[in-house]
PDB file of C-alpha atoms in Angstrom:
ATOM      1  CA  ASN A   1      -9.159   2.631 -11.560  1.00 54.00           C
ATOM      2  CA  ALA A   2      -8.570   4.362  -8.205  1.00 68.00           C
ATOM      3  CA  GLY A   3     -10.499   7.575  -8.999  1.00 92.00           C
ATOM      4  CA  VAL A   4      -9.795  10.219  -6.354  1.00 95.00           C
ATOM      5  CA  THR A   5      -7.384   9.211  -3.598  1.00 95.00           C
ATOM      6  CA  GLN A   6      -6.810  11.279  -0.480  1.00 97.00           C
ATOM      7  CA  THR A   7      -3.813  10.910   1.789  1.00 96.00           C
ATOM      8  CA  PRO A   8      -3.786  10.575   4.761  1.00 96.00           C
ATOM      9  CA  LYS A   9      -7.176   9.231   5.849  1.00 95.00           C
ATOM     10  CA  PHE A  10      -6.770  10.357   9.464  1.00 96.00           C
ATOM     11  CA  ARG A  11      -4.463  12.767  11.253  1.00 96.00           C
ATOM     12  CA  VAL A  12      -4.182  14.396  14.652  1.00 96.00           C
ATOM     13  CA  LEU A  13      -2.205  17.621  14.931  1.00 96.00           C
ATOM     14  CA  LYS A  14      -1.271  20.005  17.677  1.00 97.00           C
ATOM     15  CA  THR A  15      -2.163  23.682  17.386  1.00 97.00           C
ATOM     16  CA  GLY A  16       0.467  25.508  15.383  1.00 96.00           C
ATOM     17  CA  GLN A  17       1.744  22.477  13.478  1.00 97.00           C
ATOM     18  CA  SER A  18       1.724  22.432   9.715  1.00 95.00           C
ATOM     19  CA  MET A  19       0.730  19.689   7.332  1.00 95.00           C
ATOM     20  CA  THR A  20      -0.205  18.992   3.740  1.00 97.00           C
ATOM     21  CA  LEU A  21      -3.130  16.942   2.519  1.00 97.00           C
ATOM     22  CA  LEU A  22      -2.649  15.223  -0.806  1.00 97.00           C
ATOM     23  CA  CYS A  23      -5.302  14.595  -3.412  1.00 97.00           C
ATOM     24  CA  ALA A  24      -4.504  12.499  -6.456  1.00 97.00           C
ATOM     25  CA  GLN A  25      -6.808  11.679  -9.375  1.00 97.00           C
ATOM     26  CA  ASP A  26      -6.116   9.299 -12.242  1.00 95.00           C
ATOM     27  CA  MET A  27      -8.972  10.388 -14.508  1.00 93.00           C
ATOM     28  CA  ASN A  28      -7.110  13.203 -16.297  1.00 93.00           C
ATOM     29  CA  HIS A  29      -9.602  15.719 -14.914  1.00 93.00           C
ATOM     30  CA  GLU A  30      -9.026  19.424 -15.421  1.00 93.00           C
ATOM     31  CA  TYR A  31     -10.881  20.697 -12.364  1.00 93.00           C
ATOM     32  CA  MET A  32     -10.074  19.866  -8.764  1.00 95.00           C
ATOM     33  CA  TYR A  33     -11.612  21.071  -5.499  1.00 96.00           C
ATOM     34  CA  TRP A  34     -11.025  21.034  -1.764  1.00 97.00           C
ATOM     35  CA  TYR A  35     -14.012  21.124   0.613  1.00 96.00           C
ATOM     36  CA  ARG A  36     -14.416  20.901   4.336  1.00 96.00           C
ATOM     37  CA  GLN A  37     -17.410  19.250   5.950  1.00 95.00           C
ATOM     38  CA  ASP A  38     -18.501  20.167   9.454  1.00 93.00           C
ATOM     39  CA  PRO A  39     -21.574  18.889  11.341  1.00 85.00           C
ATOM     40  CA  GLY A  40     -24.675  20.758  10.250  1.00 79.00           C
ATOM     41  CA  MET A  41     -22.732  22.861   7.751  1.00 82.00           C
ATOM     42  CA  GLY A  42     -22.664  20.717   4.644  1.00 86.00           C
ATOM     43  CA  LEU A  43     -19.736  20.997   2.253  1.00 92.00           C
ATOM     44  CA  ARG A  44     -17.954  24.328   1.972  1.00 93.00           C
ATOM     45  CA  LEU A  45     -15.490  25.054  -0.798  1.00 94.00           C
ATOM     46  CA  ILE A  46     -11.992  26.026   0.382  1.00 96.00           C
ATOM     47  CA  HIS A  47     -10.025  26.376  -2.861  1.00 97.00           C
ATOM     48  CA  TYR A  48     -10.281  25.030  -6.350  1.00 95.00           C
ATOM     49  CA  SER A  49      -8.280  24.714  -9.538  1.00 95.00           C
ATOM     50  CA  VAL A  50      -9.393  24.804 -13.164  1.00 92.00           C
ATOM     51  CA  GLY A  51      -6.114  23.489 -14.516  1.00 93.00           C
ATOM     52  CA  GLU A  52      -2.475  22.752 -13.828  1.00 94.00           C
ATOM     53  CA  GLY A  53      -0.732  25.772 -12.357  1.00 94.00           C
ATOM     54  CA  THR A  54      -3.958  27.621 -11.487  1.00 94.00           C
ATOM     55  CA  THR A  55      -5.787  27.996  -8.186  1.00 96.00           C
ATOM     56  CA  ALA A  56      -8.663  30.106  -6.913  1.00 94.00           C
ATOM     57  CA  LYS A  57     -10.289  30.877  -3.581  1.00 95.00           C
ATOM     58  CA  GLY A  58     -13.573  29.335  -2.586  1.00 92.00           C
ATOM     59  CA  GLU A  59     -15.988  30.208   0.185  1.00 91.00           C
ATOM     60  CA  VAL A  60     -13.688  29.572   3.191  1.00 95.00           C
ATOM     61  CA  PRO A  61     -10.042  29.967   2.060  1.00 96.00           C
ATOM     62  CA  ASP A  62      -8.515  31.612   5.146  1.00 96.00           C
ATOM     63  CA  GLY A  63      -5.832  29.562   6.878  1.00 96.00           C
ATOM     64  CA  TYR A  64      -5.279  27.285   3.866  1.00 97.00           C
ATOM     65  CA  ASN A  65      -3.030  27.301   0.835  1.00 97.00           C
ATOM     66  CA  VAL A  66      -3.103  25.076  -2.227  1.00 97.00           C
ATOM     67  CA  SER A  67      -0.912  24.133  -5.131  1.00 97.00           C
ATOM     68  CA  ARG A  68      -1.538  22.372  -8.448  1.00 97.00           C
ATOM     69  CA  LEU A  69       1.935  21.756  -9.847  1.00 95.00           C
ATOM     70  CA  LYS A  70       0.833  18.582 -11.635  1.00 95.00           C
ATOM     71  CA  LYS A  71      -2.529  18.024 -13.282  1.00 96.00           C
ATOM     72  CA  GLN A  72      -3.232  14.888 -11.282  1.00 97.00           C
ATOM     73  CA  ASN A  73      -2.410  16.315  -7.853  1.00 97.00           C
ATOM     74  CA  PHE A  74      -3.977  19.038  -5.737  1.00 98.00           C
ATOM     75  CA  LEU A  75      -2.331  19.790  -2.400  1.00 98.00           C
ATOM     76  CA  LEU A  76      -4.006  21.501   0.567  1.00 98.00           C
ATOM     77  CA  GLY A  77      -1.708  23.046   3.155  1.00 97.00           C
ATOM     78  CA  LEU A  78      -2.285  24.205   6.679  1.00 96.00           C
ATOM     79  CA  GLU A  79       0.614  26.442   7.674  1.00 92.00           C
ATOM     80  CA  SER A  80      -0.319  26.829  11.343  1.00 96.00           C
ATOM     81  CA  ALA A  81      -3.152  24.527  12.335  1.00 95.00           C
ATOM     82  CA  ALA A  82      -5.918  25.842  14.592  1.00 96.00           C
ATOM     83  CA  PRO A  83      -8.643  23.909  16.453  1.00 96.00           C
ATOM     84  CA  SER A  84     -11.237  25.576  14.195  1.00 96.00           C
ATOM     85  CA  GLN A  85      -9.731  23.617  11.314  1.00 97.00           C
ATOM     86  CA  THR A  86     -10.786  20.308  12.843  1.00 97.00           C
ATOM     87  CA  SER A  87     -12.984  18.873  10.127  1.00 97.00           C
ATOM     88  CA  VAL A  88     -13.392  16.257   7.457  1.00 97.00           C
ATOM     89  CA  TYR A  89     -11.724  17.372   4.229  1.00 98.00           C
ATOM     90  CA  PHE A  90     -12.922  16.163   0.848  1.00 97.00           C
ATOM     91  CA  CYS A  91     -11.200  16.467  -2.468  1.00 97.00           C
ATOM     92  CA  ALA A  92     -13.121  16.256  -5.730  1.00 95.00           C
ATOM     93  CA  SER A  93     -12.285  16.386  -9.400  1.00 94.00           C
ATOM     94  CA  ARG A  94     -14.205  16.577 -12.649  1.00 91.00           C
ATOM     95  CA  ALA A  95     -13.663  16.843 -16.361  1.00 89.00           C
ATOM     96  CA  GLN A  96     -14.494  19.940 -18.386  1.00 83.00           C
ATOM     97  CA  GLY A  97     -18.064  20.225 -19.617  1.00 75.00           C
ATOM     98  CA  ALA A  98     -21.542  20.634 -18.144  1.00 68.00           C
ATOM     99  CA  VAL A  99     -21.450  19.884 -14.445  1.00 62.00           C
ATOM    100  CA  GLY A 100     -24.200  17.281 -14.676  1.00 60.00           C
ATOM    101  CA  ASN A 101     -22.607  15.405 -17.556  1.00 68.00           C
ATOM    102  CA  GLN A 102     -19.216  15.719 -15.916  1.00 78.00           C
ATOM    103  CA  PRO A 103     -20.004  15.471 -12.195  1.00 80.00           C
ATOM    104  CA  GLN A 104     -17.560  15.971  -9.396  1.00 87.00           C
ATOM    105  CA  HIS A 105     -16.006  12.721  -8.204  1.00 89.00           C
ATOM    106  CA  PHE A 106     -15.179  12.765  -4.502  1.00 92.00           C
ATOM    107  CA  GLY A 107     -12.497  11.046  -2.474  1.00 94.00           C
ATOM    108  CA  ASP A 108     -13.318   9.302   0.786  1.00 93.00           C
ATOM    109  CA  GLY A 109     -12.151  12.187   2.944  1.00 95.00           C
ATOM    110  CA  THR A 110      -9.395  13.031   5.413  1.00 96.00           C
ATOM    111  CA  ARG A 111     -10.420  13.281   9.046  1.00 96.00           C
ATOM    112  CA  LEU A 112      -8.294  15.936  10.700  1.00 97.00           C
ATOM    113  CA  SER A 113      -8.304  16.730  14.424  1.00 97.00           C
ATOM    114  CA  ILE A 114      -6.373  19.629  15.868  1.00 97.00           C
ATOM    115  CA  LEU A 115      -5.796  19.697  19.583  1.00 95.00           C
TER     116      LEU A 115
ATOM    117  CA  GLY I   1     -21.711  33.792   0.185  1.00 54.00           C
ATOM    118  CA  GLN I   2     -24.577  32.082  -1.520  1.00 58.00           C
ATOM    119  CA  GLN I   3     -26.890  30.147   0.762  1.00 74.00           C
ATOM    120  CA  LEU I   4     -28.919  27.045   0.082  1.00 89.00           C
ATOM    121  CA  ASN I   5     -31.607  26.211   2.627  1.00 93.00           C
ATOM    122  CA  GLN I   6     -32.209  22.492   2.707  1.00 95.00           C
ATOM    123  CA  SER I   7     -35.024  20.874   4.660  1.00 96.00           C
ATOM    124  CA  PRO I   8     -35.742  18.879   6.608  1.00 96.00           C
ATOM    125  CA  GLN I   9     -32.470  18.544   8.501  1.00 94.00           C
ATOM    126  CA  SER I  10     -33.239  14.918   9.298  1.00 95.00           C
ATOM    127  CA  MET I  11     -35.919  12.318   8.771  1.00 96.00           C
ATOM    128  CA  PHE I  12     -36.624   9.012  10.501  1.00 96.00           C
ATOM    129  CA  ILE I  13     -39.048   6.879   8.517  1.00 95.00           C
ATOM    130  CA  GLN I  14     -40.175   3.285   8.155  1.00 96.00           C
ATOM    131  CA  GLU I  15     -39.213   1.082   5.256  1.00 97.00           C
ATOM    132  CA  GLY I  16     -41.669   1.442   2.408  1.00 97.00           C
ATOM    133  CA  GLU I  17     -42.567   5.062   3.086  1.00 97.00           C
ATOM    134  CA  ASP I  18     -42.037   7.828   0.555  1.00 97.00           C
ATOM    135  CA  VAL I  19     -39.651  10.686   1.335  1.00 96.00           C
ATOM    136  CA  SER I  20     -39.572  14.303   0.200  1.00 97.00           C
ATOM    137  CA  MET I  21     -36.890  16.907   0.747  1.00 97.00           C
ATOM    138  CA  ASN I  22     -36.251  20.300  -0.784  1.00 97.00           C
ATOM    139  CA  CYS I  23     -33.748  23.047  -1.262  1.00 97.00           C
ATOM    140  CA  THR I  24     -34.384  26.766  -1.679  1.00 96.00           C
ATOM    141  CA  SER I  25     -32.172  29.718  -2.470  1.00 94.00           C
ATOM    142  CA  SER I  26     -32.419  33.476  -2.703  1.00 91.00           C
ATOM    143  CA  SER I  27     -30.347  33.282  -5.900  1.00 89.00           C
ATOM    144  CA  ILE I  28     -31.015  31.731  -9.277  1.00 90.00           C
ATOM    145  CA  PHE I  29     -29.030  28.637 -10.230  1.00 90.00           C
ATOM    146  CA  ASN I  30     -28.480  27.284 -13.745  1.00 88.00           C
ATOM    147  CA  THR I  31     -28.039  23.686 -12.610  1.00 90.00           C
ATOM    148  CA  TRP I  32     -29.301  21.764  -9.602  1.00 92.00           C
ATOM    149  CA  LEU I  33     -27.778  18.508  -8.421  1.00 93.00           C
ATOM    150  CA  TRP I  34     -28.599  15.986  -5.741  1.00 96.00           C
ATOM    151  CA  TYR I  35     -25.886  13.929  -4.020  1.00 95.00           C
ATOM    152  CA  LYS I  36     -25.954  11.116  -1.488  1.00 96.00           C
ATOM    153  CA  GLN I  37     -23.251  10.528   1.101  1.00 95.00           C
ATOM    154  CA  ASP I  38     -22.881   7.168   2.808  1.00 94.00           C
ATOM    155  CA  PRO I  39     -21.101   7.028   6.183  1.00 88.00           C
ATOM    156  CA  GLY I  40     -17.334   7.320   5.820  1.00 87.00           C
ATOM    157  CA  GLU I  41     -17.469   8.081   2.111  1.00 90.00           C
ATOM    158  CA  GLY I  42     -17.598  11.058  -0.194  1.00 92.00           C
ATOM    159  CA  PRO I  43     -20.805  12.284  -1.869  1.00 93.00           C
ATOM    160  CA  VAL I  44     -22.015  10.535  -5.017  1.00 92.00           C
ATOM    161  CA  LEU I  45     -24.139  12.225  -7.676  1.00 91.00           C
ATOM    162  CA  LEU I  46     -27.737  10.965  -7.898  1.00 94.00           C
ATOM    163  CA  ILE I  47     -29.488  13.343 -10.290  1.00 94.00           C
ATOM    164  CA  ALA I  48     -28.597  16.463 -12.295  1.00 91.00           C
ATOM    165  CA  LEU I  49     -31.178  19.024 -13.481  1.00 92.00           C
ATOM    166  CA  TYR I  50     -30.522  21.625 -16.179  1.00 89.00           C
ATOM    167  CA  LYS I  51     -33.779  23.396 -17.024  1.00 90.00           C
ATOM    168  CA  ALA I  52     -36.451  25.162 -15.004  1.00 92.00           C
ATOM    169  CA  GLY I  53     -39.426  22.854 -14.592  1.00 94.00           C
ATOM    170  CA  GLU I  54     -37.411  19.760 -15.485  1.00 94.00           C
ATOM    171  CA  LEU I  55     -38.475  16.522 -13.792  1.00 96.00           C
ATOM    172  CA  THR I  56     -35.919  13.692 -13.820  1.00 95.00           C
ATOM    173  CA  SER I  57     -36.013  10.182 -12.382  1.00 96.00           C
ATOM    174  CA  ASN I  58     -33.314   7.721 -11.385  1.00 94.00           C
ATOM    175  CA  GLY I  59     -34.943   4.500 -10.244  1.00 96.00           C
ATOM    176  CA  ARG I  60     -37.006   5.258  -7.151  1.00 97.00           C
ATOM    177  CA  LEU I  61     -35.650   8.814  -7.026  1.00 97.00           C
ATOM    178  CA  THR I  62     -37.343  11.760  -8.704  1.00 97.00           C
ATOM    179  CA  ALA I  63     -36.059  15.329  -8.652  1.00 97.00           C
ATOM    180  CA  GLN I  64     -37.460  18.566 -10.009  1.00 97.00           C
ATOM    181  CA  PHE I  65     -35.865  21.886 -10.971  1.00 95.00           C
ATOM    182  CA  GLY I  66     -38.185  24.595  -9.672  1.00 95.00           C
ATOM    183  CA  ILE I  67     -39.815  26.897 -12.191  1.00 94.00           C
ATOM    184  CA  THR I  68     -38.319  29.981 -10.509  1.00 93.00           C
ATOM    185  CA  ARG I  69     -34.831  28.384 -10.692  1.00 91.00           C
ATOM    186  CA  LYS I  70     -34.478  29.079  -6.987  1.00 93.00           C
ATOM    187  CA  ASP I  71     -35.529  25.695  -5.660  1.00 95.00           C
ATOM    188  CA  SER I  72     -35.381  21.965  -6.204  1.00 97.00           C
ATOM    189  CA  PHE I  73     -37.100  18.902  -4.775  1.00 97.00           C
ATOM    190  CA  LEU I  74     -36.067  15.279  -4.303  1.00 98.00           C
ATOM    191  CA  ASN I  75     -38.529  12.457  -3.726  1.00 98.00           C
ATOM    192  CA  ILE I  76     -37.670   8.867  -2.825  1.00 97.00           C
ATOM    193  CA  SER I  77     -40.435   6.334  -3.230  1.00 97.00           C
ATOM    194  CA  ALA I  78     -40.821   3.082  -1.295  1.00 97.00           C
ATOM    195  CA  SER I  79     -37.746   3.638   0.867  1.00 97.00           C
ATOM    196  CA  ILE I  80     -35.442   0.753   1.743  1.00 96.00           C
ATOM    197  CA  PRO I  81     -32.751   0.464   4.458  1.00 95.00           C
ATOM    198  CA  SER I  82     -29.907   1.171   2.027  1.00 95.00           C
ATOM    199  CA  ASP I  83     -31.389   4.626   1.388  1.00 96.00           C
ATOM    200  CA  VAL I  84     -29.883   5.646   4.737  1.00 96.00           C
ATOM    201  CA  GLY I  85     -27.395   8.472   4.372  1.00 96.00           C
ATOM    202  CA  ILE I  86     -27.082  12.222   4.015  1.00 95.00           C
ATOM    203  CA  TYR I  87     -28.623  13.811   0.938  1.00 97.00           C
ATOM    204  CA  PHE I  88     -27.212  17.090  -0.338  1.00 95.00           C
ATOM    205  CA  CYS I  89     -28.567  19.501  -2.876  1.00 96.00           C
ATOM    206  CA  ALA I  90     -26.100  21.629  -4.819  1.00 93.00           C
ATOM    207  CA  GLY I  91     -26.541  24.524  -7.184  1.00 91.00           C
ATOM    208  CA  GLN I  92     -24.284  25.919  -9.860  1.00 86.00           C
ATOM    209  CA  ARG I  93     -24.114  29.473 -11.172  1.00 76.00           C
ATOM    210  CA  GLY I  94     -20.554  29.815 -12.393  1.00 67.00           C
ATOM    211  CA  TYR I  95     -18.969  27.351 -14.767  1.00 66.00           C
ATOM    212  CA  SER I  96     -16.895  25.450 -12.268  1.00 69.00           C
ATOM    213  CA  THR I  97     -18.050  25.675  -8.654  1.00 83.00           C
ATOM    214  CA  LEU I  98     -21.008  24.332  -6.690  1.00 88.00           C
ATOM    215  CA  THR I  99     -22.802  25.602  -3.605  1.00 90.00           C
ATOM    216  CA  PHE I 100     -24.019  22.815  -1.323  1.00 92.00           C
ATOM    217  CA  GLY I 101     -26.955  22.703   1.045  1.00 94.00           C
ATOM    218  CA  LYS I 102     -26.384  21.574   4.635  1.00 93.00           C
ATOM    219  CA  GLY I 103     -27.824  18.138   3.999  1.00 94.00           C
ATOM    220  CA  THR I 104     -30.787  15.987   5.022  1.00 96.00           C
ATOM    221  CA  MET I 105     -29.956  12.962   7.139  1.00 95.00           C
ATOM    222  CA  LEU I 106     -32.254  10.056   6.308  1.00 97.00           C
ATOM    223  CA  LEU I 107     -32.724   7.108   8.644  1.00 96.00           C
ATOM    224  CA  VAL I 108     -34.885   4.163   7.574  1.00 95.00           C
ATOM    225  CA  SER I 109     -36.256   1.670  10.051  1.00 93.00           C
ATOM    226  CA  PRO I 110     -36.709  -1.891   8.714  1.00 89.00           C
TER     227      PRO I 110
END
């Protein structure tokens, strides 16, 4: 059981380039999330989805877009990468129900550097 | 946005010592959670708290949901080297999203 898989694990981009981060979960979870983690800032929610075909903005959505065309996949796009988007990106998913009984399961992260 | 103030930012202790860390907020949360993140990995849930005043243990870890619903505490007893990592508190108000604290980095000297 792979859980939450993030692709790629590392990437270096130039300013202005675009790319898509892929998150895949094999647990049939309804909810999926994208976070970014910066030193001293903890985890900040970018976008999330409560089901296939739905997305919503989190705390820091600017400069990112997402899509949830299939229940198992949640894509995070950077249309025009900026150095301020250098970060470690985490995807998480969870089943419906109380958040403690159905905790968020995290992937191992994607380390993105933008030059 | 909502803010969680987590302290201390970091701790460097000796093996066998007890550890305490806490999280406070200006807003009420319905659920408090504590996560641990090992280097190079994503956070893993340690303890979930649902009711004000609740005290819950998981092995050497004990966490409490503050009576005002605006704070939570995590204690680790008799620390060991594998306790090293970053500990995050998280609070939930809505039904689907969490707000995370900035983390407490714990280093344990053998």
